[in-house]
Short mmCIF file of C-alpha atoms in Angstrom, two decimals:
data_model
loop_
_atom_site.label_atom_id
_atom_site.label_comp_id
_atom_site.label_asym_id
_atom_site.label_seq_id
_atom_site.Cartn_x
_atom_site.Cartn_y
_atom_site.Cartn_z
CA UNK A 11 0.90 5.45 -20.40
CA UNK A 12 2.24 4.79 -16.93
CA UNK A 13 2.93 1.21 -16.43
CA UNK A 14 4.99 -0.75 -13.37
CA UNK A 15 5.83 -4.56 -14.21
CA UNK A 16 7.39 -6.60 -11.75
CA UNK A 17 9.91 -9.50 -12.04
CA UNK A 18 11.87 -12.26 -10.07
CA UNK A 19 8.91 -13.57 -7.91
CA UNK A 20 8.93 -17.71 -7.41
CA UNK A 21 9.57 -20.08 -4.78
CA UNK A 22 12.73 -20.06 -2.55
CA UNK A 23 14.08 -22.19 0.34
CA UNK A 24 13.89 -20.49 4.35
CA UNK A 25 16.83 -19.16 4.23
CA UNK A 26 17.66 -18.53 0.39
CA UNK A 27 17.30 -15.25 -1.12
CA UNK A 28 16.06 -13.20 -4.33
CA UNK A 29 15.87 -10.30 -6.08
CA UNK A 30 12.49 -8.51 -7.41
CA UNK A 31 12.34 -5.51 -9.70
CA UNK A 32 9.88 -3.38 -11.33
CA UNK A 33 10.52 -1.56 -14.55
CA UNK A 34 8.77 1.29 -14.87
CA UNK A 35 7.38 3.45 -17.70
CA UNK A 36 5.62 7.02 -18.59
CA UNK A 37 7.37 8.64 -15.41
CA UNK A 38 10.52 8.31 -13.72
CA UNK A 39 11.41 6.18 -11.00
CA UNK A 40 13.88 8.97 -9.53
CA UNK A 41 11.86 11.41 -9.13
CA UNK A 42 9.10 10.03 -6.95
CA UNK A 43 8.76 7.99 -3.67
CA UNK A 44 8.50 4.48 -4.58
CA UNK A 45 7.06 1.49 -2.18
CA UNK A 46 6.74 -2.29 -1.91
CA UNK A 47 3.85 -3.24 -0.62
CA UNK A 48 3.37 -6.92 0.37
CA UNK A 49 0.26 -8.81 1.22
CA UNK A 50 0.41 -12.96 2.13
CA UNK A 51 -1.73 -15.27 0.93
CA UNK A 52 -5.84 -14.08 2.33
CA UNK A 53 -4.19 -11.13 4.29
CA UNK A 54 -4.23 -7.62 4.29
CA UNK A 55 -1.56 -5.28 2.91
CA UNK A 56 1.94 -4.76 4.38
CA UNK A 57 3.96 -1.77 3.81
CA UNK A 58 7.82 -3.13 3.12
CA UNK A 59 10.00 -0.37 2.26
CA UNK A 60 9.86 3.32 0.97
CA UNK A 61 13.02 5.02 -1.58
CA UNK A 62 12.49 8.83 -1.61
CA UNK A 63 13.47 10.70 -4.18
CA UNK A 64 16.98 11.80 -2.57
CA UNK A 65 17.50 8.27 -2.00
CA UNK A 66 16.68 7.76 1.52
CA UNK A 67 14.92 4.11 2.34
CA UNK A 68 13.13 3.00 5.02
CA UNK A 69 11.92 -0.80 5.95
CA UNK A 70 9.10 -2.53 7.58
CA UNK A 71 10.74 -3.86 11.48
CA UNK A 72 9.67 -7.24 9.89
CA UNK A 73 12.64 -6.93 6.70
CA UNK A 74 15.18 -4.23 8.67
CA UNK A 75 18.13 -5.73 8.03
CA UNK A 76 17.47 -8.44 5.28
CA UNK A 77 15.86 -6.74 2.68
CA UNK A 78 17.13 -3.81 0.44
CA UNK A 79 15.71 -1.25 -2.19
CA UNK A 80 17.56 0.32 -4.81
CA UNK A 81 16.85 1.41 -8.15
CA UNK A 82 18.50 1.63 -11.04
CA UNK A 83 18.17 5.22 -12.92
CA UNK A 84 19.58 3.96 -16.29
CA UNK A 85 16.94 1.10 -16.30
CA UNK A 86 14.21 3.15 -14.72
CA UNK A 87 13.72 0.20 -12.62
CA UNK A 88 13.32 -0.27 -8.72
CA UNK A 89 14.22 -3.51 -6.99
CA UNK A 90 14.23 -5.27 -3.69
CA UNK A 91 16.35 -7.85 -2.67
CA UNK A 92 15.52 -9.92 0.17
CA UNK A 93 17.92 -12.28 1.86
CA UNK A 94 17.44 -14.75 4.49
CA UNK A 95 14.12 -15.36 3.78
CA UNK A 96 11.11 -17.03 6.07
CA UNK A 97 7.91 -18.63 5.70
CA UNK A 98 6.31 -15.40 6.78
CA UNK A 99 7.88 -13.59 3.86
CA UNK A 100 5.51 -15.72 1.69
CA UNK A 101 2.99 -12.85 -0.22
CA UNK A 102 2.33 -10.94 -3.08
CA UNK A 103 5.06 -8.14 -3.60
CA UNK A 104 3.41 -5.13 -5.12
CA UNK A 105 5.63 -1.85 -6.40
CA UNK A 106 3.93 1.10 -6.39
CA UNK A 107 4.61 4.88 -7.08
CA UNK A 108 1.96 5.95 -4.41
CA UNK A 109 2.47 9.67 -3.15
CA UNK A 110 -0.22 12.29 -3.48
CA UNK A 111 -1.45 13.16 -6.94
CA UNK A 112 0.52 9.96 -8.11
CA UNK A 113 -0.78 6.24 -7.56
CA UNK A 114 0.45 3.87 -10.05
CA UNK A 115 0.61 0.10 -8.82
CA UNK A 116 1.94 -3.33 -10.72
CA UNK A 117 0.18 -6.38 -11.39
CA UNK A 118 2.15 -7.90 -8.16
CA UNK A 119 4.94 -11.03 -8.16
CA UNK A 120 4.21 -13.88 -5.90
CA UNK A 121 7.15 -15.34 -3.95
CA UNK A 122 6.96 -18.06 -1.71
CA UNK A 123 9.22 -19.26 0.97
CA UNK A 124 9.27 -22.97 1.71
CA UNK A 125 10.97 -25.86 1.58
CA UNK B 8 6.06 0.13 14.73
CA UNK B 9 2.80 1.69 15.49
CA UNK B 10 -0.44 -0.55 14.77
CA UNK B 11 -3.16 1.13 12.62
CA UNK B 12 -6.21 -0.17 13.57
CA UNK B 13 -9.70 -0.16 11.32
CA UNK B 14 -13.13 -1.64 12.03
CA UNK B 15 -12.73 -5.50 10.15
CA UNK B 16 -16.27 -5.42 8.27
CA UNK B 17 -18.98 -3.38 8.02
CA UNK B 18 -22.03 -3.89 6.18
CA UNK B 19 -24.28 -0.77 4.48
CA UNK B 20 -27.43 -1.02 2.55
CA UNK B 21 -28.02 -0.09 -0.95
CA UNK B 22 -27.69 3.73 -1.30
CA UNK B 23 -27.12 3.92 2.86
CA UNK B 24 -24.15 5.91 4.66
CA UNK B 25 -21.65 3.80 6.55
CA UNK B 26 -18.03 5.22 7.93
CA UNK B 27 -15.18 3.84 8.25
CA UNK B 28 -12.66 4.80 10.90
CA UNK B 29 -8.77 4.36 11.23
CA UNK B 30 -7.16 4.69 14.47
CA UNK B 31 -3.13 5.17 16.11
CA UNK B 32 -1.73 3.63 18.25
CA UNK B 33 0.67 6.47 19.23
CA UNK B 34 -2.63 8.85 19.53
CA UNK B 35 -4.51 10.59 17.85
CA UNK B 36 -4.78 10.04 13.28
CA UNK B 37 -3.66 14.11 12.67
CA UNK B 38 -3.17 15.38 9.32
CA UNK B 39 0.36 15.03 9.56
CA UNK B 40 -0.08 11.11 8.90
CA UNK B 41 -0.86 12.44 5.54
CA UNK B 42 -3.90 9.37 5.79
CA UNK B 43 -4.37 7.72 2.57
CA UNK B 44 -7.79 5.33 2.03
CA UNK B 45 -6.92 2.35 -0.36
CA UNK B 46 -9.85 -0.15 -2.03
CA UNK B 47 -8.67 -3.56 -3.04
CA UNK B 48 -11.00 -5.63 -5.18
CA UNK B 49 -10.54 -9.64 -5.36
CA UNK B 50 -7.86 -10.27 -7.72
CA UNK B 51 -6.79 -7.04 -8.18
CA UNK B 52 -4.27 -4.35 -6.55
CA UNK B 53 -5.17 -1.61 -4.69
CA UNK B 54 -5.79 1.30 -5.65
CA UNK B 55 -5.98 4.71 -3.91
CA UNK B 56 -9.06 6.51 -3.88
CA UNK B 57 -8.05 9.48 -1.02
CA UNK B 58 -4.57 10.94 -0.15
CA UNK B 59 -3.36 13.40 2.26
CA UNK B 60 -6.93 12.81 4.87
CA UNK B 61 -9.42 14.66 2.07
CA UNK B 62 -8.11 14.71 -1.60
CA UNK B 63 -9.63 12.91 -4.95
CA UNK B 64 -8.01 11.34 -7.31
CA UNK B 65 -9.80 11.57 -10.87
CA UNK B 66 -11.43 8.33 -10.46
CA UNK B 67 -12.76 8.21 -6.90
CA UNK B 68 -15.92 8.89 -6.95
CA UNK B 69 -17.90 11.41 -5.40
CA UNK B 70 -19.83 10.15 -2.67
CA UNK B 71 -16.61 8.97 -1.03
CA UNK B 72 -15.31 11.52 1.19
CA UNK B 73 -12.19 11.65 3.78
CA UNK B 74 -11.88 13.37 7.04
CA UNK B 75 -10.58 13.69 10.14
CA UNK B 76 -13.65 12.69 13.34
CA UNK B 77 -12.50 12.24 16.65
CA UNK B 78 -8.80 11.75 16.37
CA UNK B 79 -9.16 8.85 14.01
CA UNK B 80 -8.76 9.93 10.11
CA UNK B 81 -12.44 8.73 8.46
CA UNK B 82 -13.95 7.78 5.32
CA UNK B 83 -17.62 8.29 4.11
CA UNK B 84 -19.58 6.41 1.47
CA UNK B 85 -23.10 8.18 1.22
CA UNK B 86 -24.76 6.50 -1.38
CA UNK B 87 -23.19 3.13 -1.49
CA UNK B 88 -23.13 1.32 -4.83
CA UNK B 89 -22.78 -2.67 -5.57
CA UNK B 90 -19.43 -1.94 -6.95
CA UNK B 91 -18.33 -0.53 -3.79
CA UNK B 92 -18.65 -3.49 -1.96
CA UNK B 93 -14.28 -4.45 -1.74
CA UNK B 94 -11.93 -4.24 1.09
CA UNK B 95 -10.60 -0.98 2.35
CA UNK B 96 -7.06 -0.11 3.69
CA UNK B 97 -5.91 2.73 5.33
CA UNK B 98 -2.41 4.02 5.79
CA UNK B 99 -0.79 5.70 7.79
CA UNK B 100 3.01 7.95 7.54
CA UNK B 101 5.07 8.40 10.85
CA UNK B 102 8.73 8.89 10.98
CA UNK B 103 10.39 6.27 9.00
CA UNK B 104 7.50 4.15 8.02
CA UNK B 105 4.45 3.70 6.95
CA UNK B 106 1.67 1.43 8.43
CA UNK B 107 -1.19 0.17 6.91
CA UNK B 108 -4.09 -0.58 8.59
CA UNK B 109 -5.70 -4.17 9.22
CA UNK B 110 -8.33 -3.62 6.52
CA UNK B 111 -12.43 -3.23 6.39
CA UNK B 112 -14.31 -5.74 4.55
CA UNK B 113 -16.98 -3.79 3.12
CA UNK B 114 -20.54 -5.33 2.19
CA UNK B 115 -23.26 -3.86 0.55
CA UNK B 116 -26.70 -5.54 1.26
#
């Protein structure tokens, strides 16, 4: 069974930073295109940042620059850290393995940004 | 970025037709946007029901359909059920990023 679970969500300072990951089983994180996907509190979804397969990311304007995905092939396990954070960064951070014939999505990690 | 823009509610009747519509900013929605139709349900995540402007997956159900109509990438609901009353999202892939759309609130009455 194909399963994402995210981590590392909670409240942070303006400023501060933190570190989400999804683990991942029934597929491998390496070998597909894996997202976060971010939507604040009553919003609409926000695409954050793509890993391909050969290991090329993209970002969101919104995070260029402060946040980062990697993933870690031992752990099958993607993550995202995000440094100086804002008030606007305040959401739901979804992971998601969403390319063609495959769409598997987590439960979601809530972090919020305020002092 | 580009904006992706989408119609922010519609209402359908019971077993009525409605279409939803997702625009570019750059131009015209092509199939090289690869458009992908998303339904979020209160409390859930989203889920994808179309990839790629026109494909399935197992569980979307058959009288959703996706398209391309008048340079904007489309999606039909002929039919509508209760249960499809949720928001929609489209997305959209360009060079470097992808871009959701804004969202349609769907309601079926």
């Amino acid at each position: 069974e194909v399963q994402l679970v995210e981590s590392g969500g909670g409240l942070v300072q303006p400023g501060g930073s933190l570190r989400l990951s999804c683990a991942a089983s029934g597929f491998t994180v390496s070998s597909n295109y894996m997202s976060w996907v971010r939507q604040a509190p009553g919003k609409g979804l926000e695409w954050v940042s793509l890993i391909y397969s050969d290991g090329t990311t993209y970002y969101a304007d919104s995070v260029k620059g402060r946040f980062t995905v990697s993933r870690d092939n031992s752990k099958n396990t993607l993550h995202l850290q995000m440094n100086r954070l804002r008030a606007e960064d305040t959401a739901v951070y979804y992971c998601a393995c969403m390319w063609m014939v495959a769409d598997y999505w987590g439960q979601g990690t809530l972090v919020t940004v305020s002092s | 970025q580009a904006v992706v823009t989408q119609e922010p509610s519609l209402t359908v009747s019971p077993g009525g037709t409605v279409t939803l519509t997702c625009g570019s900013s750059t131009g015209a929605v092509t199939s090289g946007h690869y458009p992908y139709w998303l339904q979020q349900k209160p409390g859930q995540a989203p889920r994808t029901l179309i990839y790629d402007t026109s494909n399935k997956h197992s569980w979307t159900p058959a009288r959703l359909s996706g398209s391309l109509l008048g340079g904007k990438a489309a999606l039909t609901l002929s039919g509508a059920q209760p249960e499809d009353e949720a928001d929609y999202y489209c997305l959209l892939s360009y060079p470097g990023a992808w871009v959701f759309g804004g969202g349609t609130k769907l309601t079926v009455l």
